[in-house]
Amino acid sequence: MRFARITLGLLLALSGLLAAIAGAVAAFWLVGPDNTITTPRRELASTGLAVVTAPSLLDRHGPTLRVSASGDKPLFIGVGQDLDVRDYLSGTAHTRLIQFDPPATFGTQELRGDTKKLTPPGELDWWVAQSAPGAQAVTWPIQDGVYDVVVMNADGTPAVGAQVTFGVEVHRLFGICLLVLGAGVVVLALGLALVLRRRPVGREIADTTEIPVITNTRIPVLVSTAPAARDEREEVENAPAYRVSPFHPDRVSPFAPLADDPTSVEDAPVEKPVPAPAVRPAPVRPGPAVPAVPAAPMFMSPAAVARAKSPVLIGAGASQRYDEPAQPTYAEPAEEARTADESPETVPLAVSPEFEKSDEAVRRTAALLASGALLLTATSCGLVPPKNTMTAADSRPAVTLADAQAVVQRYNQLNNQANKARDGKLAATIEGNPTLAQTQAGFLIGRKLDAAGKDVSKPFSYTDPEIGAPQFTSYPMRFVVSSGVSDAPGNHQLGVWQRENAGSPWLLTHSVYPPKAVELPSVDGLRTPTAADLSKLQGRPEAVAKDLAAYLTGGKSAPQSKLFTPTPSLTNMLDLRAKSKVSDTAQPYIAGVTDTFAPSGAPLTFITASGDALVFLTLTERYLQRVEPGSNAYWTSGEATAFSSMVKYTQTLHQDYLHQVAVVIPARSTGDAVQVLSIDPQLVGAGGA
């Protein structure tokens, strides 16, 4: 047992020492009281436009990521979804971190491409976390999904050089490290206690050697024939009847009475022995009494001591003295042999008290270690960040509510500046076609007809915007805004903002102004259409666009008119065109007039929460006047003179319009007609032939 105890103690001491060292190193060198594991500062450089992590490096979520950088130029640090980062850096030269081996070894991959300046990253709103100007550090709780960390120059120029450190903050990590340190110290102390523990001297002597008993040797046994002793003399009568040790004739038995014992056998009464059979030989009596000498030390186990005290060896209740004649009786040989066989010579190790105590100590130690391991496992498992589950293609709303409101607010500010200065270039930073084409045509007409700038548009803004942001998996992305108009209380504004790619700004591409008398569909819960959604509609958006163009071309009596629900704006435009045809045909130099509409571009379709489709269309219109043979004509006044002034035409005159239309296509199951919410024209050209 001593060998097993020392072996177990050494193992525990070694394990505890290793755990204590690991806990101390982790707590005070790797982690620290801020619960953050930080890599050493590392030089990361790229001749391209950015240094970006591969999506596989951020494959777990939960902890807090901390990134800081410093360099010769102002730097930008941002975290974005791979969907946005990938599109933003598409086709550009940059460096990608594809491997990380703690504590500070990175594997990189150089991607070739264009090195033209990108849109400054600070102007983009799709970053989920970004550094403040001049801070060059970012803190971000890692989310489930595919994300990238980007380090680049703040102005979007190439040649990035930065000293970067990465850190991961794990909640309660420092406390767990201290717990490991404490557990290691406890296990180390327990192991040392087992190794250095010494057993009592007396027990070691008693347990050192066991004297085996030879079972084949017969030892004479004196059996008393006296009647049972009384209670007051029972102890004396049970005293051994001889002084000689049964193990050696010249040694005094350590269990014999002492010489000065008042209850010595000399004082014991002599009982008459029972006559023994004649065939039994008389026992050999010991010689003259000799002074008692201390017995030599004997190492006896508890089993040997018990056997030496048993009546089989010493006899129970013998009352005869060895100096008087007696006729001892003998136990039967078979009975003696059976008794000797049944009497245990040694106690088995597995049932000895020392073994049981040691085994209990081992069990307690094992239980303590198991409890500690279970505690450490339970507390540590909660620290392991879970693997990302959103590993499929990214999908996200086109914009957050706050970012969309910021886009509308920015538009209000810049649009008023552009309108006041009739600045088409400034308008191009906030608008896209077809809205931009209408705006720039309006600026051109305004400069022609109002050169003094007396009829400049008054400032206005879109009020109380409601945002509808569908989910997208790729660019371009779009969101819809339904709002009021500050200078037109009788109208709504319904517009579409679009971002062509991750590096471009949000631009207002479609904008119509339906009257407030027209009920608009809710933009809450808008989504991009699927094939199943389109199959349930009253008509496909492309077919509806063609039918609407035919309806406007043919007028109120066109066959397609029954497919649409008339609205004030549509009715007013049809009435205006009919009057223009009559008045123009009455001119002597005009032989006839035609008015033709046609779809332009692909419709933008969104599915509402009710299952209907909100569709934005673009139509072109050519209003053509044929000149009478032998006559000539030219534009002398009006908006058309902004595009063609005092130029004589002998065949035709034409005016070109661009219309933005918003319609609602109901589900086929309703049987309703298509509702035209608004149609807003703008003259964009004029001339002749």
XYZ file of C-alpha atoms in Angstrom:
689
model
C 0.000 0.000 0.000
C 2.881 2.360 0.608
C 4.010 1.972 -3.013
C 0.508 2.621 -4.313
C 0.108 5.621 -2.026
C 3.407 7.157 -3.138
C 2.643 6.499 -6.804
C -0.769 8.126 -6.519
C 0.704 11.046 -4.613
C 3.369 11.645 -7.254
C 0.782 11.592 -10.022
C -1.442 14.018 -8.149
C 1.463 16.310 -7.330
C 2.593 16.396 -10.960
C -0.946 16.999 -12.246
C -1.532 19.735 -9.675
C 1.762 21.413 -10.495
C 0.980 21.456 -14.211
C -2.557 22.759 -13.577
C -1.272 25.472 -11.231
C 1.355 26.603 -13.750
C -1.189 26.597 -16.585
C -3.721 28.547 -14.518
C -1.145 31.106 -13.431
C 0.199 31.614 -16.961
C -3.315 31.892 -18.401
C -4.577 34.251 -15.685
C -1.651 36.656 -15.436
C -0.014 36.478 -18.869
C -2.519 35.443 -21.527
C -5.789 36.792 -20.090
C -5.556 39.350 -17.310
C -8.336 40.901 -15.225
C -10.112 42.241 -18.352
C -10.942 38.661 -19.481
C -9.298 39.368 -22.851
C -6.871 37.156 -24.757
C -4.724 39.517 -26.840
C -2.239 38.735 -29.580
C 1.077 40.594 -29.706
C 1.211 43.586 -32.050
C 1.824 42.374 -35.579
C 2.807 44.200 -38.755
C 0.183 43.732 -41.481
C 0.786 45.414 -44.810
C -0.752 45.314 -48.269
C 0.133 46.985 -51.531
C -3.576 46.844 -52.323
C -6.522 48.601 -50.776
C -7.185 46.597 -47.600
C -6.227 43.794 -45.246
C -9.278 41.615 -44.627
C -9.897 38.407 -42.673
C -11.338 35.360 -44.388
C -14.865 34.401 -43.278
C -13.577 31.126 -41.811
C -11.534 32.940 -39.144
C -14.640 34.256 -37.357
C -16.453 30.914 -37.194
C -17.710 31.267 -33.592
C -19.906 33.822 -31.890
C -20.477 35.080 -28.378
C -17.196 36.662 -27.194
C -16.286 40.289 -27.800
C -13.749 41.043 -30.513
C -11.280 43.890 -29.976
C -9.094 45.140 -32.830
C -6.703 48.071 -32.698
C -4.271 49.358 -35.294
C -1.772 52.124 -35.800
C 0.109 53.333 -38.842
C 1.604 56.271 -40.668
C -1.749 57.142 -42.296
C -5.188 57.519 -40.723
C -6.635 54.020 -40.658
C -10.139 52.635 -40.704
C -11.165 49.406 -38.951
C -14.537 47.903 -39.725
C -16.507 44.694 -39.301
C -19.060 43.838 -41.951
C -20.981 40.931 -43.320
C -19.066 39.011 -45.938
C -21.863 39.826 -48.380
C -21.002 43.532 -48.178
C -17.232 43.266 -47.765
C -16.911 40.854 -50.673
C -18.862 43.151 -52.993
C -17.019 46.255 -51.757
C -13.577 44.781 -52.495
C -14.640 42.881 -55.606
C -12.095 43.303 -58.385
C -9.603 45.187 -56.197
C -6.150 44.229 -55.001
C -6.082 43.404 -51.307
C -4.559 41.021 -48.741
C -6.619 38.331 -47.067
C -5.811 36.657 -43.744
C -6.661 32.998 -44.285
C -5.052 31.361 -41.229
C -4.282 32.213 -37.622
C -2.011 30.153 -35.375
C -1.821 31.484 -31.798
C -0.286 33.541 -30.478
C 0.633 35.728 -33.480
C 1.208 33.745 -36.665
C -0.961 34.704 -39.640
C -1.235 33.109 -43.061
C -1.991 35.591 -45.839
C -3.106 35.482 -49.453
C -2.542 38.272 -51.968
C -5.443 38.957 -54.337
C -4.753 40.868 -57.512
C -6.989 43.527 -58.985
C -7.581 47.222 -59.455
C -5.908 49.715 -57.119
C -8.148 52.712 -57.859
C -9.364 54.646 -54.872
C -12.539 53.272 -53.307
C -15.391 55.135 -51.686
C -14.062 56.076 -48.231
C -15.267 53.324 -45.937
C -16.466 55.754 -43.297
C -19.175 56.973 -45.713
C -20.800 53.533 -45.939
C -23.541 52.491 -43.555
C -23.410 48.682 -43.767
C -20.599 48.213 -41.257
C -21.852 46.424 -38.152
C -18.953 47.994 -36.228
C -16.412 50.616 -37.230
C -13.733 52.737 -35.658
C -14.430 56.343 -34.856
C -12.382 58.952 -36.741
C -8.900 58.961 -35.274
C -9.618 56.118 -32.823
C -8.327 53.251 -34.996
C -9.901 50.667 -32.689
C -13.136 48.716 -32.690
C -15.013 46.568 -30.162
C -17.689 44.191 -31.418
C -19.652 41.319 -29.801
C -19.184 38.547 -32.362
C -22.505 37.593 -33.954
C -23.667 34.413 -35.615
C -23.066 34.695 -39.339
C -20.350 35.272 -41.900
C -18.369 38.410 -41.031
C -15.028 39.943 -42.039
C -12.687 42.384 -40.318
C -11.249 45.063 -42.624
C -8.259 47.347 -42.036
C -7.671 50.002 -44.714
C -6.714 53.609 -45.188
C -9.464 55.954 -44.075
C -9.508 57.732 -47.460
C -9.836 54.489 -49.461
C -6.387 54.745 -51.088
C -4.025 51.769 -51.644
C -0.812 50.808 -49.787
C -1.995 49.857 -46.329
C 0.508 49.488 -43.500
C -0.589 48.892 -39.935
C 0.507 47.479 -36.598
C -2.496 45.400 -35.559
C -3.498 43.575 -32.382
C -6.457 41.239 -32.046
C -8.150 40.437 -28.760
C -11.075 38.257 -27.714
C -12.889 39.040 -24.460
C -14.533 35.961 -22.908
C -16.862 36.528 -19.964
C -15.542 35.104 -16.631
C -12.363 33.775 -18.280
C -10.039 35.348 -15.699
C -12.054 33.832 -12.851
C -11.924 30.395 -14.472
C -8.143 30.677 -14.817
C -7.887 31.517 -11.114
C -10.110 28.549 -10.356
C -7.781 26.277 -12.335
C -4.841 27.753 -10.448
C -6.505 27.115 -7.088
C -7.522 23.588 -8.057
C -3.968 22.878 -9.150
C -2.603 24.081 -5.804
C -5.097 21.893 -3.914
C -4.242 18.804 -5.972
C -0.520 19.510 -5.574
C -0.905 19.779 -1.783
C -2.930 16.569 -1.684
C -0.310 14.710 -3.704
C 2.523 15.938 -1.475
C 0.559 14.910 1.605
C 0.205 11.373 0.265
C 3.905 11.169 -0.619
C 5.207 12.572 2.688
C 2.684 10.860 4.991
C 4.289 8.496 7.594
C 2.448 5.765 9.456
C 2.777 5.289 13.294
C 5.881 3.305 14.401
C 3.948 0.759 16.451
C 1.639 -0.075 13.593
C 4.537 -0.418 11.189
C 6.255 -2.904 13.536
C 3.067 -4.831 14.121
C 2.335 -5.019 10.405
C 5.845 -5.699 9.196
C 6.142 -9.461 9.587
C 3.690 -12.250 10.164
C 4.844 -15.530 11.682
C 3.284 -18.386 9.767
C 2.002 -21.377 11.734
C 2.922 -24.808 10.502
C -0.349 -26.635 10.424
C 1.205 -30.100 10.357
C 2.944 -29.650 13.750
C 0.914 -30.798 16.697
C 1.202 -28.874 19.930
C 0.006 -30.550 23.102
C -3.061 -28.960 24.510
C -4.021 -29.144 28.126
C -7.727 -29.442 28.562
C -9.060 -28.760 32.031
C -11.514 -31.230 33.552
C -12.448 -28.975 36.447
C -16.018 -27.832 36.791
C -16.973 -24.411 35.672
C -15.378 -21.681 37.779
C -17.327 -19.160 39.712
C -17.567 -15.612 38.487
C -15.117 -14.225 41.061
C -12.421 -16.761 40.065
C -13.126 -16.959 36.345
C -10.232 -14.715 35.360
C -7.740 -16.671 37.487
C -8.955 -20.028 36.311
C -8.702 -18.920 32.669
C -5.069 -17.988 33.125
C -2.548 -20.116 31.156
C -1.284 -23.227 32.940
C 2.308 -22.847 31.856
C 4.959 -20.184 31.471
C 6.906 -21.648 28.587
C 6.204 -20.103 25.174
C 4.729 -22.696 22.860
C 6.913 -21.301 20.075
C 10.218 -21.787 21.825
C 10.926 -23.872 24.962
C 13.475 -21.517 26.499
C 11.383 -18.386 26.145
C 8.718 -17.230 28.460
C 5.386 -16.629 26.700
C 4.534 -12.936 26.505
C 1.014 -13.882 27.496
C 2.030 -15.788 30.712
C 1.296 -14.108 34.077
C 4.064 -12.044 35.591
C 5.997 -13.325 38.585
C 4.561 -10.791 40.986
C 0.989 -11.273 39.761
C -1.204 -12.031 42.802
C -3.343 -14.252 40.634
C -0.413 -16.440 39.606
C -1.032 -20.075 38.849
C 0.792 -21.118 42.042
C -2.092 -19.729 44.028
C -4.740 -21.322 41.902
C -6.627 -24.269 43.359
C -5.731 -27.679 42.107
C -8.454 -29.683 40.551
C -8.310 -33.414 40.241
C -7.716 -34.397 36.699
C -9.885 -36.858 34.938
C -8.070 -40.176 34.426
C -6.807 -40.430 30.901
C -6.800 -43.583 28.832
C -3.819 -45.830 29.381
C -2.802 -45.535 25.774
C -2.151 -41.841 26.083
C 1.429 -40.950 26.876
C 2.000 -38.604 29.784
C 3.147 -35.132 28.845
C 6.663 -34.078 29.488
C 6.823 -31.657 32.360
C 9.126 -28.689 32.237
C 12.294 -28.607 34.328
C 12.862 -26.644 37.445
C 11.461 -23.200 37.480
C 13.827 -20.573 36.231
C 13.594 -16.843 36.605
C 11.389 -15.206 34.001
C 13.333 -13.511 31.246
C 11.757 -11.006 28.853
C 10.779 -12.601 25.619
C 12.663 -11.577 22.520
C 10.759 -9.098 20.375
C 8.572 -10.823 17.886
C 6.890 -9.229 14.910
C 3.406 -10.554 14.819
C 0.433 -9.575 12.811
C -2.953 -9.141 14.438
C -3.890 -12.546 13.043
C -0.839 -14.194 14.623
C -1.531 -12.535 17.963
C -5.120 -13.735 17.851
C -3.994 -17.240 17.021
C -1.438 -17.222 19.851
C -4.151 -16.233 22.327
C -6.601 -18.874 21.156
C -7.412 -21.871 23.380
C -6.084 -24.230 20.740
C -2.537 -23.128 21.547
C -2.681 -22.083 25.179
C -5.687 -23.804 26.659
C -8.691 -22.403 28.367
C -9.227 -22.630 32.104
C -6.242 -24.964 32.915
C -5.822 -25.151 36.675
C -3.038 -27.691 37.149
C 0.484 -26.727 38.055
C 3.384 -28.087 36.115
C 5.231 -29.166 39.244
C 2.396 -31.532 40.253
C 1.525 -34.805 38.595
C -1.410 -34.738 36.373
C -3.041 -36.718 33.660
C -3.767 -34.283 30.883
C -6.223 -35.196 28.266
C -5.699 -34.555 24.556
C -8.041 -33.379 21.940
C -8.831 -35.863 19.302
C -6.374 -35.654 16.405
C -9.155 -35.170 13.848
C -10.678 -32.402 15.911
C -7.262 -30.808 16.396
C -6.492 -30.942 12.718
C -9.890 -29.536 11.846
C -9.425 -26.710 14.352
C -5.999 -25.949 13.006
C -7.315 -25.900 9.466
C -10.257 -23.700 10.323
C -8.163 -21.210 12.265
C -6.839 -18.553 9.861
C -3.093 -18.254 9.700
C -3.044 -14.736 8.164
C -5.652 -12.053 7.436
C -6.133 -11.436 3.665
C -4.936 -8.015 2.463
C -8.279 -7.050 0.994
C -10.042 -7.302 4.378
C -7.325 -5.933 6.641
C -8.178 -2.696 8.493
C -5.159 -0.906 7.065
C -6.174 -1.797 3.533
C -9.729 -0.682 4.129
C -8.546 2.645 5.523
C -6.175 3.192 2.585
C -8.834 2.151 0.118
C -11.264 4.616 1.704
C -8.657 7.377 1.435
C -8.121 6.570 -2.224
C -11.865 6.629 -2.850
C -12.226 9.979 -1.129
C -9.318 11.387 -3.111
C -10.805 10.126 -6.364
C -14.196 11.570 -5.461
C -12.616 14.929 -4.650
C -10.708 14.981 -7.934
C -13.790 13.917 -9.889
C -15.839 16.675 -8.263
C -13.173 19.238 -9.080
C -12.897 18.021 -12.658
C -16.679 18.143 -13.009
C -16.745 21.694 -11.640
C -13.990 22.837 -13.977
C -15.648 21.123 -16.916
C -19.036 22.644 -16.153
C -17.623 26.136 -15.790
C -15.232 25.859 -18.723
C -17.708 24.397 -21.193
C -19.811 27.501 -20.849
C -16.804 29.543 -21.990
C -16.349 27.702 -25.286
C -17.987 29.927 -27.923
C -20.600 28.097 -30.014
C -19.956 27.424 -33.679
C -21.702 29.615 -36.205
C -24.874 28.106 -37.606
C -25.601 30.733 -40.276
C -23.116 29.359 -42.787
C -25.376 29.582 -45.842
C -25.452 32.486 -48.274
C -25.818 35.791 -46.469
C -29.197 37.440 -46.391
C -29.933 40.675 -44.622
C -32.323 43.624 -44.747
C -31.275 46.195 -47.276
C -30.918 48.786 -44.530
C -31.671 49.339 -40.888
C -34.429 51.729 -39.862
C -31.955 54.217 -38.429
C -29.756 54.148 -41.526
C -32.762 54.573 -43.833
C -33.935 57.606 -41.895
C -30.408 59.013 -42.096
C -30.451 58.489 -45.884
C -33.764 60.383 -46.199
C -32.487 63.185 -43.984
C -29.321 63.521 -46.042
C -31.415 63.595 -49.223
C -33.576 66.401 -47.864
C -30.524 68.502 -47.159
C -28.621 67.939 -50.411
C -31.709 68.016 -52.622
C -32.612 71.499 -51.450
C -29.067 72.645 -52.124
C -29.162 71.141 -55.626
C -32.572 72.653 -56.384
C -31.494 76.102 -55.261
C -28.384 76.052 -57.438
C -29.924 73.885 -60.184
C -26.825 71.759 -59.769
C -27.203 68.520 -61.685
C -23.852 67.140 -60.453
C -24.857 67.533 -56.827
C -28.188 65.922 -57.595
C -26.303 62.948 -59.075
C -24.851 62.199 -55.615
C -28.312 61.532 -54.181
C -30.437 60.454 -57.148
C -30.329 57.804 -59.852
C -32.288 57.244 -63.045
C -35.095 57.689 -63.871
C -35.497 60.289 -61.101
C -32.139 61.881 -61.898
C -33.085 62.221 -65.565
C -36.266 64.030 -64.617
C -34.432 66.287 -62.167
C -31.671 67.275 -64.582
C -34.235 67.946 -67.324
C -36.146 70.181 -64.930
C -32.938 72.096 -64.084
C -32.262 72.614 -67.791
C -35.760 73.930 -68.396
C -35.545 76.175 -65.342
C -32.273 77.762 -66.455
C -33.817 78.411 -69.909
C -37.133 79.830 -68.797
C -35.968 81.471 -65.542
C -32.425 82.600 -66.078
C -32.694 85.094 -63.210
C -33.555 82.341 -60.772
C -36.739 83.927 -59.556
C -38.751 80.735 -59.822
C -36.429 78.450 -57.875
C -38.096 75.612 -55.994
C -38.696 76.336 -52.376
C -37.020 74.070 -49.845
C -39.075 71.058 -48.858
C -38.521 67.767 -47.103
C -40.000 64.291 -46.839
C -41.717 63.996 -43.493
C -42.520 61.037 -41.249
C -40.891 58.421 -43.474
C -42.083 54.825 -43.192
C -39.426 52.303 -44.215
C -39.877 49.017 -46.048
C -36.568 47.119 -46.255
C -36.729 43.686 -47.932
C -34.082 41.001 -47.455
C -31.358 40.722 -50.090
C -28.602 38.199 -50.743
C -26.728 40.287 -53.321
C -26.439 43.753 -54.775
C -28.149 45.915 -55.918
C -30.225 46.439 -52.782
C -33.335 48.592 -52.443
C -35.720 49.923 -49.824
C -39.038 51.759 -50.122
C -40.085 54.949 -48.310
C -43.619 56.243 -47.884
C -43.701 59.753 -46.469
C -45.410 63.109 -46.499
C -44.204 66.198 -48.373
C -43.723 69.380 -46.413
C -44.732 71.781 -49.230
C -47.510 69.562 -50.650
C -49.878 68.609 -47.846
C -52.284 67.033 -50.305
C -49.801 64.452 -51.559
C -47.750 61.506 -50.409
C -44.289 60.646 -51.617
C -43.570 57.042 -52.544
C -39.960 56.355 -53.489
C -37.364 53.655 -53.971
C -33.762 54.065 -52.815
C -31.194 51.801 -54.425
C -27.546 50.918 -53.791
C -25.932 49.447 -56.889
C -22.953 47.945 -55.050
C -21.468 47.948 -51.580
C -19.223 50.917 -52.370
C -21.901 53.177 -53.842
C -24.212 55.576 -51.973
C -27.955 55.225 -51.629
C -29.713 56.929 -54.553
C -33.368 57.831 -54.989
C -34.250 56.080 -58.270
C -38.074 56.088 -58.357
C -40.287 58.795 -56.902
C -44.014 59.425 -57.365
C -46.481 61.711 -55.625
C -49.915 60.075 -55.285
C -52.680 62.236 -53.827
C -53.657 61.565 -50.240
C -57.082 60.498 -51.437
C -55.434 57.343 -52.796
C -54.909 54.618 -50.213
C -51.338 53.365 -50.297
C -50.297 49.823 -49.380
C -48.292 49.344 -46.206
C -44.558 49.127 -46.766
C -44.047 47.229 -43.523
C -43.009 43.660 -44.295
C -42.108 44.212 -47.950
C -40.128 41.389 -49.547
C -38.617 40.599 -52.899
C -40.855 38.395 -55.046
C -40.399 34.705 -55.707
C -41.694 32.757 -58.689
C -44.559 31.498 -56.539
C -45.496 35.058 -55.555
C -45.569 36.238 -59.159
C -47.694 33.286 -60.268
C -50.458 34.325 -57.854
C -50.789 37.887 -59.180
C -53.475 39.232 -61.497
C -50.749 39.802 -64.074
C -46.985 39.745 -64.429
C -45.344 43.153 -63.872
C -43.890 43.208 -67.418
C -47.310 42.408 -68.933
C -48.960 45.071 -66.792
C -46.429 47.633 -68.013
C -47.248 46.793 -71.659
C -50.998 46.911 -71.020
C -50.695 50.272 -69.286
C -48.669 51.686 -72.192
C -51.339 50.453 -74.648
C -54.078 51.935 -72.461
C -52.400 55.357 -72.377
C -51.702 55.257 -76.095
C -55.277 54.312 -77.017
C -56.936 56.588 -74.516
C -59.956 55.965 -72.357
C -61.586 53.816 -75.011
C -58.645 51.415 -75.331
C -59.460 47.716 -74.689
C -56.844 47.582 -71.926
C -58.692 50.254 -69.942
C -60.834 47.607 -68.273
C -57.700 46.092 -66.671
C -57.028 49.241 -64.611
C -58.808 51.254 -61.978
C -58.731 54.940 -63.013
C -57.103 57.359 -60.586
C -57.160 61.183 -60.647
C -53.611 61.516 -61.981
C -54.229 58.995 -64.762
C -57.563 60.538 -65.733
C -56.139 64.068 -65.742
C -53.255 63.088 -67.978
C -55.529 61.327 -70.491
C -57.808 64.386 -70.592
C -54.857 66.733 -71.097
C -53.458 64.696 -73.969
C -56.869 64.516 -75.706
C -57.216 68.323 -75.537
C -53.683 68.843 -76.849
C -54.366 66.656 -79.863
C -57.474 68.634 -80.760
C -55.797 72.013 -80.383
C -52.624 71.055 -82.229
C -54.494 69.490 -85.149
C -56.389 72.757 -85.565
C -53.123 74.532 -86.449
C -52.775 75.063 -90.243
C -49.156 73.804 -90.329
C -49.952 70.568 -88.419
C -51.349 67.694 -90.449
C -51.890 65.265 -87.566
C -50.813 64.220 -84.025
C -49.898 60.856 -82.504
C -49.142 60.049 -78.879
C -47.247 56.823 -78.166
C -46.290 55.256 -74.793
C -43.824 52.393 -74.263
C -42.349 50.608 -71.233
C -38.759 51.467 -70.350
C -36.538 49.272 -68.257
C -37.504 46.452 -65.930
C -40.238 46.997 -63.369
C -39.258 47.037 -59.698
C -41.558 44.666 -57.832
C -42.118 44.215 -54.096
C -44.578 41.867 -52.403
C -46.611 43.397 -49.596
C -47.691 41.643 -46.412
C -51.142 41.086 -47.957
C -49.696 39.283 -50.983
C -50.285 42.100 -53.474
C -47.451 43.509 -55.568
C -46.252 47.099 -55.332
C -44.659 47.812 -58.722
C -42.694 50.837 -59.924
C -42.746 51.308 -63.723
C -41.053 53.677 -66.153
C -42.755 54.676 -69.390
C -41.568 56.823 -72.259
C -43.911 58.984 -74.296
C -43.416 60.622 -77.687
C -45.909 63.279 -78.598
C -45.432 63.647 -82.384
C -46.825 66.365 -84.692
C -46.632 65.889 -88.474
C -45.950 69.131 -90.410
C -48.111 69.946 -93.442
C -46.281 69.488 -96.740
C -44.719 72.767 -97.922
C -44.731 74.173 -94.401
C -42.101 74.427 -91.700
C -42.399 74.720 -87.961
C -40.234 75.334 -84.931
C -40.540 75.705 -81.170
C -40.982 79.285 -80.193
C -42.059 79.039 -76.543
C -42.644 76.729 -73.673
C -40.519 74.032 -72.105
C -39.619 72.499 -75.471
C -37.511 75.542 -76.326
C -35.018 74.435 -73.676
C -34.091 71.545 -75.980
C -34.774 73.012 -79.405
C -35.188 76.765 -80.006
C -35.845 78.574 -83.282
C -34.855 75.565 -85.409
C -37.116 75.066 -88.447
C -38.417 71.558 -89.135
C -40.268 70.568 -92.309
C -41.492 67.065 -91.423
C -42.213 66.574 -87.719
C -42.070 68.108 -84.290
C -41.806 65.940 -81.205
C -41.791 66.175 -77.441
C -40.352 63.357 -75.315
C -41.640 62.599 -71.803
C -40.454 60.301 -69.070
C -43.149 58.948 -66.760
C -42.759 57.314 -63.383
C -45.672 55.114 -62.411
C -46.578 53.182 -59.269
C -49.244 50.472 -59.475
C -50.639 47.780 -57.195
C -51.213 44.390 -58.822
C -53.693 42.410 -56.704
C -53.756 38.664 -56.250
C -55.631 36.713 -58.905
C -57.977 35.310 -56.288
C -59.439 38.764 -55.555
C -60.493 39.485 -59.126
C -59.679 43.189 -58.653
C -58.249 45.395 -61.369
C -54.755 46.888 -61.298
C -54.693 50.159 -59.371
C -52.580 53.004 -60.723
C -51.424 54.925 -57.668
C -49.693 57.756 -59.474
C -48.188 58.728 -62.823
C -45.715 61.630 -62.882
C -44.410 62.933 -66.235
C -41.418 65.150 -67.017
C -40.413 66.593 -70.379
C -36.904 65.380 -71.073
C -36.449 66.313 -74.740
C -37.863 68.089 -77.799
C -36.947 68.593 -81.445
C -38.084 67.695 -84.910
C -37.139 66.488 -88.361
